[in-house]
Tab-separated table of C-alpha atoms in Angstrom:
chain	number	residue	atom	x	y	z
A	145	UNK	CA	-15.725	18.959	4.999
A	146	UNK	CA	-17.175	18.913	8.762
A	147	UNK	CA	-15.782	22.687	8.771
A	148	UNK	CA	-18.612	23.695	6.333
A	149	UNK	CA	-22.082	21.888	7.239
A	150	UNK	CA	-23.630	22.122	10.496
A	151	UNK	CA	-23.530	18.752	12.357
A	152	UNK	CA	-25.894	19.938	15.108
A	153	UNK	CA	-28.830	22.263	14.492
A	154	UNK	CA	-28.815	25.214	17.607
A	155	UNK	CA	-25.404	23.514	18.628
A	156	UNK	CA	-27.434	22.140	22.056
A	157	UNK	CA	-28.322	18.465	22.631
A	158	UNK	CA	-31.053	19.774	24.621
A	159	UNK	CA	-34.597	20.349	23.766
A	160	UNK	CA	-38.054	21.423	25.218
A	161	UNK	CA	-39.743	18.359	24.826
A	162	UNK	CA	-39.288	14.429	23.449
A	163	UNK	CA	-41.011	15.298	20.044
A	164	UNK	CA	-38.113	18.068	19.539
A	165	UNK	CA	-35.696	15.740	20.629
A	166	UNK	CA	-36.843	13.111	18.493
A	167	UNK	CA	-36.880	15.706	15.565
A	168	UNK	CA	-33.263	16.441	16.042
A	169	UNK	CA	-32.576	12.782	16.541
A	170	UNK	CA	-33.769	12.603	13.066
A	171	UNK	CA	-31.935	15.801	11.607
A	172	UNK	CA	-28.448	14.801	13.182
A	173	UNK	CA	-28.351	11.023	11.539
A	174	UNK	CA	-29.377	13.653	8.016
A	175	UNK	CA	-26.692	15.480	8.197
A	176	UNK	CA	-24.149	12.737	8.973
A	177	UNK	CA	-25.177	11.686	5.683
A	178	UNK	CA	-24.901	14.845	4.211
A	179	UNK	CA	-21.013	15.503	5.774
A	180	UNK	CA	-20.396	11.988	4.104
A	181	UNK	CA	-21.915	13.018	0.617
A	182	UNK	CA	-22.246	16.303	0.217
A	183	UNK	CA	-23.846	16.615	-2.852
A	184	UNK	CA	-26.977	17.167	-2.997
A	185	UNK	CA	-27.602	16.050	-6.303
A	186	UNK	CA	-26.325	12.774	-5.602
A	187	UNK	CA	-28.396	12.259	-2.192
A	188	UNK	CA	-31.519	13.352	-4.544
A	189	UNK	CA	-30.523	10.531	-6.759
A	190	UNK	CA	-30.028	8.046	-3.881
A	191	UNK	CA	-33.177	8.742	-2.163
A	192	UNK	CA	-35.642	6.256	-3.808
A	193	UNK	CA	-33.165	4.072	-3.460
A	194	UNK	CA	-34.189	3.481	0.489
A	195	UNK	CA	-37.196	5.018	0.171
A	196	UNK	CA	-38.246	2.121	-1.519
A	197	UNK	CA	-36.463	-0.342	0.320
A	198	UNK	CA	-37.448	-2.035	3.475
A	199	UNK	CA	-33.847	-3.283	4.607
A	200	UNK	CA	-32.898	0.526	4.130
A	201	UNK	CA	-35.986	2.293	6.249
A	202	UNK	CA	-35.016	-0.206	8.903
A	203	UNK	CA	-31.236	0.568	8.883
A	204	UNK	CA	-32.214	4.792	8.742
A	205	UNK	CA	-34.778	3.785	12.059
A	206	UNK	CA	-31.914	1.857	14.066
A	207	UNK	CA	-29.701	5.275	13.383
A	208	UNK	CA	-32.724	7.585	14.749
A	209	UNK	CA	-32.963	5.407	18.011
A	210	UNK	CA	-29.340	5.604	18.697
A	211	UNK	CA	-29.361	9.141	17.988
A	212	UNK	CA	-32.206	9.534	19.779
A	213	UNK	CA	-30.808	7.836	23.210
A	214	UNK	CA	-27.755	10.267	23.393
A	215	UNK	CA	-30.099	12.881	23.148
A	216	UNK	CA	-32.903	11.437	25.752
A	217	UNK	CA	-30.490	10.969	28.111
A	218	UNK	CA	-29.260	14.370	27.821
A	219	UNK	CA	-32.368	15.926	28.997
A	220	UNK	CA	-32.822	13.688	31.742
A	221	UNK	CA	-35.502	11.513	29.321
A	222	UNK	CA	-37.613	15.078	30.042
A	223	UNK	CA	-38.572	13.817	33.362
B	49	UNK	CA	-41.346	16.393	7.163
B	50	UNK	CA	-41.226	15.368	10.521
B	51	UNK	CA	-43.343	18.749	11.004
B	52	UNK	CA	-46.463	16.683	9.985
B	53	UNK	CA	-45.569	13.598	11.357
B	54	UNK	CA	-46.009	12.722	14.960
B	55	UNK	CA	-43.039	11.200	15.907
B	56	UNK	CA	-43.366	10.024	20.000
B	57	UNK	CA	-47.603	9.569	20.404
B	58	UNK	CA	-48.228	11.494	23.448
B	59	UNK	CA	-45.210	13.144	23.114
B	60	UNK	CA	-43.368	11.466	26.415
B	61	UNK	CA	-41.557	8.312	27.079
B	62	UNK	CA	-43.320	7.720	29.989
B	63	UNK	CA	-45.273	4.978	30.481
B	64	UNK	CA	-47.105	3.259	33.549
B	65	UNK	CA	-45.542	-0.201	32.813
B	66	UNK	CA	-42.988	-2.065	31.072
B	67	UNK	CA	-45.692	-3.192	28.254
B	68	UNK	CA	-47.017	-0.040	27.551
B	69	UNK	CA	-43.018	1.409	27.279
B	70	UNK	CA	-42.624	-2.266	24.842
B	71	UNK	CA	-45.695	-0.462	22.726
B	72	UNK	CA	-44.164	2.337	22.956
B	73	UNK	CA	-41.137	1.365	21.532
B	74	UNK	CA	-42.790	-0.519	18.309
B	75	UNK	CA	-44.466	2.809	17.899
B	76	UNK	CA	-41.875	5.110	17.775
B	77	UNK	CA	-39.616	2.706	15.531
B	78	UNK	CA	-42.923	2.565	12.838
B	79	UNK	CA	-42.576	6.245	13.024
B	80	UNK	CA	-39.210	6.408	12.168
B	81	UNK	CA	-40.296	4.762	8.997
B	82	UNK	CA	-43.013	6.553	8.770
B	83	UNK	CA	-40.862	9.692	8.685
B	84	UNK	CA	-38.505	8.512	5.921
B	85	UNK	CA	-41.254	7.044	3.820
B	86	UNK	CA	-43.842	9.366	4.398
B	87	UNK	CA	-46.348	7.590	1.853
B	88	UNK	CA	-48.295	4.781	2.560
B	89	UNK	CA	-49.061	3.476	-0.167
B	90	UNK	CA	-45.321	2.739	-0.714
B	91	UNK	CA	-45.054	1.460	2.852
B	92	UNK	CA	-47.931	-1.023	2.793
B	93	UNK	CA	-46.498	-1.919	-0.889
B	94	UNK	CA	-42.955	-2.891	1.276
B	95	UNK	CA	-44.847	-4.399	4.411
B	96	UNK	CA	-44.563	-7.896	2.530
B	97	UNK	CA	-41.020	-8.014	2.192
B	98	UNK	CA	-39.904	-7.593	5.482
B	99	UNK	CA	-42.811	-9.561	7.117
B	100	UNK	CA	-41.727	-12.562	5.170
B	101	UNK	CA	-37.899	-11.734	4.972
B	102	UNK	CA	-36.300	-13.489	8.398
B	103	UNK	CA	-33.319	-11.312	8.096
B	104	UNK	CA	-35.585	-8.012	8.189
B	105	UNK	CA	-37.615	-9.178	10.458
B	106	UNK	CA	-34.609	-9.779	12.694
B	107	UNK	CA	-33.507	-6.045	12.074
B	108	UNK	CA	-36.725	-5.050	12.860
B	109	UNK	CA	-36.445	-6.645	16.311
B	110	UNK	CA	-32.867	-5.031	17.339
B	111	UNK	CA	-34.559	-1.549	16.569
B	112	UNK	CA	-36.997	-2.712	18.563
B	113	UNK	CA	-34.991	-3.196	21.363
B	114	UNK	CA	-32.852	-0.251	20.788
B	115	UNK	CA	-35.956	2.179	21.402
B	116	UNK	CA	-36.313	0.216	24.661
B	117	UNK	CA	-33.281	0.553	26.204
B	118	UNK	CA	-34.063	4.146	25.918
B	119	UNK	CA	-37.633	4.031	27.446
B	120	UNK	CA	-36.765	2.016	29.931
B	121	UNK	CA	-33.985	3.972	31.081
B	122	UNK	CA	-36.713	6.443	30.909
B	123	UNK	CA	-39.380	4.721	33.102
B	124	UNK	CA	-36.306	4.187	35.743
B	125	UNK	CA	-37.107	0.556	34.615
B	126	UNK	CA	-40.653	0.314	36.275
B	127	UNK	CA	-38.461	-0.148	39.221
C	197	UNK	CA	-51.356	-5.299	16.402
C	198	UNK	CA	-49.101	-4.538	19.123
C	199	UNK	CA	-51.963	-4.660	21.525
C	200	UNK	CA	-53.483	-7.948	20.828
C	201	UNK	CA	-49.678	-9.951	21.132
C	202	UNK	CA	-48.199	-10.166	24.627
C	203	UNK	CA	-44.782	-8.125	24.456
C	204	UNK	CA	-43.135	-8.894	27.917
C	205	UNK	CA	-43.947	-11.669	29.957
C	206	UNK	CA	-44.907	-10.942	33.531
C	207	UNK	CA	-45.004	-7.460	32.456
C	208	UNK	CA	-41.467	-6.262	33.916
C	209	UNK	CA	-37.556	-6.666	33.536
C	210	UNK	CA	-36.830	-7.670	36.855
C	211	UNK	CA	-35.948	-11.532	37.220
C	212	UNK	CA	-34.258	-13.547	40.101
C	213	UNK	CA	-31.449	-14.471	38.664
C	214	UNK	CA	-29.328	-13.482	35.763
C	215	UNK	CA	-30.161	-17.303	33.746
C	216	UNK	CA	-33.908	-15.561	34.066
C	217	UNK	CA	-33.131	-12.100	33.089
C	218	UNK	CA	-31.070	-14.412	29.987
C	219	UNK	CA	-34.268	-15.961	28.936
C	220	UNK	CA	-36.671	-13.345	29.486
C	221	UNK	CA	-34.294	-10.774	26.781
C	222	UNK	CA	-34.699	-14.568	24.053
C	223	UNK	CA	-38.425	-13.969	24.876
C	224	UNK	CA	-38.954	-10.392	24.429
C	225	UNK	CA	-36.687	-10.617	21.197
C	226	UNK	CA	-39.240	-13.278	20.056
C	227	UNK	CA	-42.353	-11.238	20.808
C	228	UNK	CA	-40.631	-8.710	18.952
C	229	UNK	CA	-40.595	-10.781	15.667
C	230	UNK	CA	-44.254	-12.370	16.614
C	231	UNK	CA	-45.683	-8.674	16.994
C	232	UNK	CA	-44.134	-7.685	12.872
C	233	UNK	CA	-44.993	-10.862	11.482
C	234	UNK	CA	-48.143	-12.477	13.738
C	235	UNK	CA	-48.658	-15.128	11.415
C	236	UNK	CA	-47.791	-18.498	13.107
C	237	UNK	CA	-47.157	-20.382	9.608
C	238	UNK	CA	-45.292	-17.624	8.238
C	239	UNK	CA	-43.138	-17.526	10.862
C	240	UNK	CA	-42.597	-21.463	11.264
C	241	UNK	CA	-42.110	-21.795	7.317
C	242	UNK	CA	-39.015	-18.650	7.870
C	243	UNK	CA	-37.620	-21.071	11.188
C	244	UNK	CA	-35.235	-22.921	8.949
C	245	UNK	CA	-34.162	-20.016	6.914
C	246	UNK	CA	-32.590	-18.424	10.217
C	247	UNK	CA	-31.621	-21.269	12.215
C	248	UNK	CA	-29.580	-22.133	9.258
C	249	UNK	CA	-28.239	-19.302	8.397
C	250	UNK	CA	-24.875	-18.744	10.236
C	251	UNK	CA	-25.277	-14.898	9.508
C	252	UNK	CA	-28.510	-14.666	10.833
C	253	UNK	CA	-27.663	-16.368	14.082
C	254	UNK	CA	-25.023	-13.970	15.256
C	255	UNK	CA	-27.638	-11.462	14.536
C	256	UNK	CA	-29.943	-13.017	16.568
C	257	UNK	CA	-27.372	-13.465	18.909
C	258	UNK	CA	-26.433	-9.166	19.212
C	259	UNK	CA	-30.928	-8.694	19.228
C	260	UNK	CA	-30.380	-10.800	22.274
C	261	UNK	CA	-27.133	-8.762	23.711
C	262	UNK	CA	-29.105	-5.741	23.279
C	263	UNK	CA	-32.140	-7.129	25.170
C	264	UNK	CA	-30.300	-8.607	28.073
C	265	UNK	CA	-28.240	-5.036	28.435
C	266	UNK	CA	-31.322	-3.283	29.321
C	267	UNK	CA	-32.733	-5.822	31.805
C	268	UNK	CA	-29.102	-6.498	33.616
C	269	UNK	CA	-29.166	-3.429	34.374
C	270	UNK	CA	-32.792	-3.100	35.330
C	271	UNK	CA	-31.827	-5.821	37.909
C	272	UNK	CA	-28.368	-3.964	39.023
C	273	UNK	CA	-26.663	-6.492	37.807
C	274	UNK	CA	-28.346	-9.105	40.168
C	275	UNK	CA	-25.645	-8.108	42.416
D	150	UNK	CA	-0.289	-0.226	12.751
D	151	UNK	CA	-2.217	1.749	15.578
D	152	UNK	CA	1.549	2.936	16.701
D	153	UNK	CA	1.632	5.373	13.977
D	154	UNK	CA	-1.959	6.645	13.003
D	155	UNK	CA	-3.264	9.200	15.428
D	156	UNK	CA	-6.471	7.643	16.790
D	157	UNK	CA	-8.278	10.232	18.522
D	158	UNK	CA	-7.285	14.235	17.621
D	159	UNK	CA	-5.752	16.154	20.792
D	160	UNK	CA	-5.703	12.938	22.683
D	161	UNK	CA	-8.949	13.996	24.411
D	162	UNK	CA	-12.954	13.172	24.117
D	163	UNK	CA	-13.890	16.487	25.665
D	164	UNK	CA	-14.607	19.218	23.322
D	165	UNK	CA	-16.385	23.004	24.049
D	166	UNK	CA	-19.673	22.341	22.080
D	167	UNK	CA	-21.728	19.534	21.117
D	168	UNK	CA	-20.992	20.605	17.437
D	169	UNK	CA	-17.266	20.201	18.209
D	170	UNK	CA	-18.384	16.534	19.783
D	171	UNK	CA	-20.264	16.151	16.106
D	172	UNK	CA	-16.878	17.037	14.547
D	173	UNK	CA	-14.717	14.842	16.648
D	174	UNK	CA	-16.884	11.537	16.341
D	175	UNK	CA	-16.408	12.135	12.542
D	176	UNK	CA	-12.991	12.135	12.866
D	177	UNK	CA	-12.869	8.877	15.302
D	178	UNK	CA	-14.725	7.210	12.783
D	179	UNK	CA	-12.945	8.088	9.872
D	180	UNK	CA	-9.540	7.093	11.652
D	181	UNK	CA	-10.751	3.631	12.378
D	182	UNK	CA	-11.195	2.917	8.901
D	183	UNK	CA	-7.310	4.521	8.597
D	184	UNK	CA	-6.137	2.238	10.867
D	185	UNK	CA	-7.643	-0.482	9.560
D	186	UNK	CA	-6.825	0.290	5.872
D	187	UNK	CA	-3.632	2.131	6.135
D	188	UNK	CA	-3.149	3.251	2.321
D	189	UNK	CA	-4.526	6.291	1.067
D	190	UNK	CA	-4.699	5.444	-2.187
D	191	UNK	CA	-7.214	2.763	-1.396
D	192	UNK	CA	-9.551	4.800	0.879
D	193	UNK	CA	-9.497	7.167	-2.165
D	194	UNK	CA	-10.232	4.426	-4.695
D	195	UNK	CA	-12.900	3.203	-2.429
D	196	UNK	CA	-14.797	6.832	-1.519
D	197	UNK	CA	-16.822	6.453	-4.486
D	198	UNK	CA	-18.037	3.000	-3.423
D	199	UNK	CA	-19.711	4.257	-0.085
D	200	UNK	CA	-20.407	7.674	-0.802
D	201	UNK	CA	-22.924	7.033	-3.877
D	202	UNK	CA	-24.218	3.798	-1.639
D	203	UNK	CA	-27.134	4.217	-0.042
D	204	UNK	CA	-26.785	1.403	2.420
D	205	UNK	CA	-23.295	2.425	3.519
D	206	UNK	CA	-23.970	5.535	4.017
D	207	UNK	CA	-26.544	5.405	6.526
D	208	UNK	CA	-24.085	2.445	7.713
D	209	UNK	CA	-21.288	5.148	8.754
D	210	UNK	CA	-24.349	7.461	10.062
D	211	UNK	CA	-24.926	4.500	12.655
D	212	UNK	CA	-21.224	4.504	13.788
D	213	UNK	CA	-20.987	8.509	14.029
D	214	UNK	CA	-23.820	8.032	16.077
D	215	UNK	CA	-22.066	5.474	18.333
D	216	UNK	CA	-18.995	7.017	18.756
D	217	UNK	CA	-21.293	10.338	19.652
D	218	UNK	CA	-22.643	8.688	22.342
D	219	UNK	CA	-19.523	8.257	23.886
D	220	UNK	CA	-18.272	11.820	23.758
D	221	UNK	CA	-21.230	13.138	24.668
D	222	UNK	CA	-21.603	11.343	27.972
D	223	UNK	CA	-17.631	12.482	28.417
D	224	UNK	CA	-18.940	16.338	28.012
D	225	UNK	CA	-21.658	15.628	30.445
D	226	UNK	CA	-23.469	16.578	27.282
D	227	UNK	CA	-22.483	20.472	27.319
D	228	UNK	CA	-25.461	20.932	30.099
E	257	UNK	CA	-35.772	-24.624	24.425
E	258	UNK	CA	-34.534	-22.060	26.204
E	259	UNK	CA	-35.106	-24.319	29.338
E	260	UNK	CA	-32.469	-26.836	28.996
E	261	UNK	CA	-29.598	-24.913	27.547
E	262	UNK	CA	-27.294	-22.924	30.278
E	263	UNK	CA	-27.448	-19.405	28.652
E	264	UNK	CA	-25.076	-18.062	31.417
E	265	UNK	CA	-22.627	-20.437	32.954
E	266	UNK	CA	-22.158	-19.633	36.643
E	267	UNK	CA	-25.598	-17.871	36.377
E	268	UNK	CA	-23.522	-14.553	37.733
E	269	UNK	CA	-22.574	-11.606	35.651
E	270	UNK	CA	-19.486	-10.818	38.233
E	271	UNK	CA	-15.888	-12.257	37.205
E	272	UNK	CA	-12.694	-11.910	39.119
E	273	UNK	CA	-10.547	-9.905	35.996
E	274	UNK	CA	-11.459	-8.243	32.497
E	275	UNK	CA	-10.161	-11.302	30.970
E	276	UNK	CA	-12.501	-13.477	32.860
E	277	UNK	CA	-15.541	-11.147	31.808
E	278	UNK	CA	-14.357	-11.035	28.482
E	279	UNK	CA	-14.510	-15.236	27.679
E	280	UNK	CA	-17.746	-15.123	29.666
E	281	UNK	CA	-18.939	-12.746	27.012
E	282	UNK	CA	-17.896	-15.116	24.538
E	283	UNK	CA	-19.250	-17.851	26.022
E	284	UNK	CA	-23.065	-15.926	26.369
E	285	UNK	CA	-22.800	-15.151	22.582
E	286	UNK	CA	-22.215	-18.778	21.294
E	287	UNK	CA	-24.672	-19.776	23.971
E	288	UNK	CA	-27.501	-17.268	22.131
E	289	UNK	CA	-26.701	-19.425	18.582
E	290	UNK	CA	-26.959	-22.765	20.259
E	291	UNK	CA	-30.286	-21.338	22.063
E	292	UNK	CA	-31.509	-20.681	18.640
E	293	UNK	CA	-29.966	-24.028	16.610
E	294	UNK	CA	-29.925	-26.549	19.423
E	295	UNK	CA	-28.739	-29.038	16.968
E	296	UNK	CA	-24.697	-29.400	17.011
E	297	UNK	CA	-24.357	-31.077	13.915
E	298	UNK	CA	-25.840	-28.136	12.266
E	299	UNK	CA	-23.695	-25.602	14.149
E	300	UNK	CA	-20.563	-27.460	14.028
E	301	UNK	CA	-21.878	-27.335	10.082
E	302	UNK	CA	-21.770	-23.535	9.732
E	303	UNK	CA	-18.560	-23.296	11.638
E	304	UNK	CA	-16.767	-23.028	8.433
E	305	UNK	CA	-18.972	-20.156	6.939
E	306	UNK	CA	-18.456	-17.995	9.399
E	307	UNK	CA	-14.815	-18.572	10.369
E	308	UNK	CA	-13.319	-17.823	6.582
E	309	UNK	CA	-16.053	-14.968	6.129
E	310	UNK	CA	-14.300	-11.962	7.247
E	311	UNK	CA	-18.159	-10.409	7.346
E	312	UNK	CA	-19.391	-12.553	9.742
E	313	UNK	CA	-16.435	-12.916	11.650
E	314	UNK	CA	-16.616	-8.785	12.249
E	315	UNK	CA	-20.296	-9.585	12.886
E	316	UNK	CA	-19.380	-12.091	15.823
E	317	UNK	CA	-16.627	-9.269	16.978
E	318	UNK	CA	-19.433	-7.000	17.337
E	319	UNK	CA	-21.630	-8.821	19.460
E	320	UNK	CA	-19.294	-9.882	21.846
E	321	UNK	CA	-18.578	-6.171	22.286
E	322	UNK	CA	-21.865	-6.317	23.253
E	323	UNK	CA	-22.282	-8.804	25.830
E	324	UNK	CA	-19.102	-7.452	26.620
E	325	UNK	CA	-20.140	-3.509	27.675
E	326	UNK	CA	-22.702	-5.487	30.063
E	327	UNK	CA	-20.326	-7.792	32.166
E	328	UNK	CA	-17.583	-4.846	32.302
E	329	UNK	CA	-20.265	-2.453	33.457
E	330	UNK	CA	-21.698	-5.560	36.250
E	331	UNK	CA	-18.115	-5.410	37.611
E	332	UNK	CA	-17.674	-1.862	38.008
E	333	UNK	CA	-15.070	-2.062	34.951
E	334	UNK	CA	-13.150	-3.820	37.563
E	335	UNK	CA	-11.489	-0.870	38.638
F	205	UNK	CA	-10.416	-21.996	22.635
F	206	UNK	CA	-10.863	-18.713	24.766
F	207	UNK	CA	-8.589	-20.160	27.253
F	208	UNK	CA	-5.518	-20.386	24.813
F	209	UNK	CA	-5.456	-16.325	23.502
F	210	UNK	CA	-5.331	-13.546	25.448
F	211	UNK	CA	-8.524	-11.303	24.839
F	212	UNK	CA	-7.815	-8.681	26.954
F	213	UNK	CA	-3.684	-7.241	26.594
F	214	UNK	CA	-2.816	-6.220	29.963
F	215	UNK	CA	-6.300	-7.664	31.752
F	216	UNK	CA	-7.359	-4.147	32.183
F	217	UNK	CA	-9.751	-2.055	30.520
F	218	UNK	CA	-7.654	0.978	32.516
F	219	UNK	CA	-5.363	3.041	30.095
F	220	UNK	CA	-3.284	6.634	30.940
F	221	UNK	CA	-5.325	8.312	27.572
F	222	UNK	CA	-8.109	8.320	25.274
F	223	UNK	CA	-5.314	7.641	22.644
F	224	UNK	CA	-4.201	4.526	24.491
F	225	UNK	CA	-7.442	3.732	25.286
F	226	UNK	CA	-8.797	3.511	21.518
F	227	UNK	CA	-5.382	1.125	20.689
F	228	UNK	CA	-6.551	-1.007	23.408
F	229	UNK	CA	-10.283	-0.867	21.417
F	230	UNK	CA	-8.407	-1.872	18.466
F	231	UNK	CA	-6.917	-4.540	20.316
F	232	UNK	CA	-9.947	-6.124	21.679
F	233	UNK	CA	-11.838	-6.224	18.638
F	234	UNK	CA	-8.751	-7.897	16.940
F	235	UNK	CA	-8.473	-10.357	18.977
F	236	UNK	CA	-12.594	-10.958	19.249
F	237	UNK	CA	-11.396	-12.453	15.697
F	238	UNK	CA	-8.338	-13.841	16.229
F	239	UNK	CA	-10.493	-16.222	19.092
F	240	UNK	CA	-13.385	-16.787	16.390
F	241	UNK	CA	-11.004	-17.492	13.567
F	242	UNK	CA	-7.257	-18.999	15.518
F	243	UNK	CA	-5.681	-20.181	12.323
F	244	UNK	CA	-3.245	-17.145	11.321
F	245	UNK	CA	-3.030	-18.365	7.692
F	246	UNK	CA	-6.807	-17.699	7.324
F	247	UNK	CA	-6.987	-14.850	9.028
F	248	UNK	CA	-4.307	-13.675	7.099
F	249	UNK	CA	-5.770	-14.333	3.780
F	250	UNK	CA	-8.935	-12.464	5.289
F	251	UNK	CA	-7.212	-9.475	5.225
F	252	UNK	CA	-7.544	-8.244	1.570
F	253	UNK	CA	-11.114	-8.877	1.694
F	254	UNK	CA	-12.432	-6.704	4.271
F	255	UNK	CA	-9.650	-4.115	4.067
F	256	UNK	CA	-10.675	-3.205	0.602
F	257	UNK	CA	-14.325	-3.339	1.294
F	258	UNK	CA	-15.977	-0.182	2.468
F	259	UNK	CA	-18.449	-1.861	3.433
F	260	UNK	CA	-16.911	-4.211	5.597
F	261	UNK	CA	-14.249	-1.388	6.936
F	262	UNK	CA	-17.154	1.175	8.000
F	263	UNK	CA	-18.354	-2.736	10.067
F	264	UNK	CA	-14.754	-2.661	11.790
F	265	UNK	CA	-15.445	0.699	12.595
F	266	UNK	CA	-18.595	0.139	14.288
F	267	UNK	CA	-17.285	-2.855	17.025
F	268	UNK	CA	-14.257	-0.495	17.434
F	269	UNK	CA	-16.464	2.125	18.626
F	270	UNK	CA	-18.250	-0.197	20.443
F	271	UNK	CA	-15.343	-1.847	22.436
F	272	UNK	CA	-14.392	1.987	22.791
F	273	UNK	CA	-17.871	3.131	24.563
F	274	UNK	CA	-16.804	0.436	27.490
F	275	UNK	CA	-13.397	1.674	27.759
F	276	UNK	CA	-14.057	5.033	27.955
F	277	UNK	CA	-16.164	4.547	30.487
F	278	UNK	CA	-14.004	2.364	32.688
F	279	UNK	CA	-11.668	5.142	32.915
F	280	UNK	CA	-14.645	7.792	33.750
F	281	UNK	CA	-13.829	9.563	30.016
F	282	UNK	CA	-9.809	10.626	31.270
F	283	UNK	CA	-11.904	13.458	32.609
């Protein structure tokens, strides 16, 4: 199944700036989903589901951040 | 989505003290939500639940702290 | 919101001892509830829904881990 | 039990891109579960549970982020 | 409250073996719940509903991986 | 209660592979329970409920890859 999606837009970790970063941050916890459940009719269906559901946006944010830190620290936090 | 959406203000994690990284952090979490939920109409509907929820609240507050580590780590820890 | 509340005490992670650094990450994972819900009542009133609440405890408990992980090692450790 | 499952595919964490990294964490992740819950015919009967549930799946995009993190930092993150 | 509990016995992150750093972890996470419910009658209360509630009990397991990653790193991983 | 069970098999976080070093993660976060919850028979009649509980298998998961970050680490990624 991991053969067929991309897990990693550009295959690189590394980015020009912190709002790129945090963009792919954002993409990469996507497509985990999306390896998981490929279907895209049945994400469709799920998305008001934690659209609309506090508990849910928090869960999705703590993903981004830990995302996010692998990829930070990859480009040296763009010091 | 996250085209439109600002996703680090000021687009750096740097920050001149440990406060302003804390900010920082609360920022870029609401962002993440922001991101997801893009309407806010819908997110001010939800604000209630988790504001009053101790359990949310507590999730809230280990993202929280997860965006941290990373801005900290950032900041060399203000060091 | 964020600006009014008080988010780190002292305004940096480095403490004399590791007991400090201990109290300083219950603190900041206070502040971190105070700054989402800033209502003093609200808060009291959810006190005994938590500190009842054997689940919500042990998360309480890994907010706190996560804290104290950033400012041990914003302190080297303390050793 | 963890005699007999392979735990980590070609006994190594370092792969030649960041999309193999992707690839591997996926696997780590989905061999824990193996491990834990050796019989195939109850992963299968439970794939429908998680993979139409919102909650869980952004639950396994938090630990394919975690185990990321490790294997990244063990590629020196493909700089 | 904080005050007049001992959130780190020893007040030192550094232990002599892995073992030693290990019960030290488990000691800082129990110390974290009685930090937040002083009161032992309560806690000895909700010992039962978390020791026969597999959930929690993984819960527990996870933050004294936590606490955990922090002493190991302190000691150099005792290498 | 800490003092009775061994929490660490071999008192070293040091293993001769990644595969070995993921049994010993395994390990660690099995007997995080086992000190939590001593009494075999209930840990025993645990079993059924988290192993056939996506849920609470993708939560097993997580503290494995958790214990799994340290370990990695102590032994610099078997680079």
């Amino acid at each position: 199944m991991s053969d067929s999606i991309e897990l990693i837009p550009g295959n690189s970790l590394l980015t020009y700036s912190p709002e790129a970063g945090r963009a792919l941050a954002i993409k990469m916890a996507r497509l985990s989903i999306k390896v998981t459940q490929p279907d895209a009719t049945v994400r469709e269906k799920l998305r008001p589901d934690y659209a609309n559901d506090a508990d849910m946006l928090i869960s999705i944010a703590h993903v981004i951040a830990a995302e996010f830190a692998t990829i930070a620290q990859a480009n040296n936090y763009w010091r």
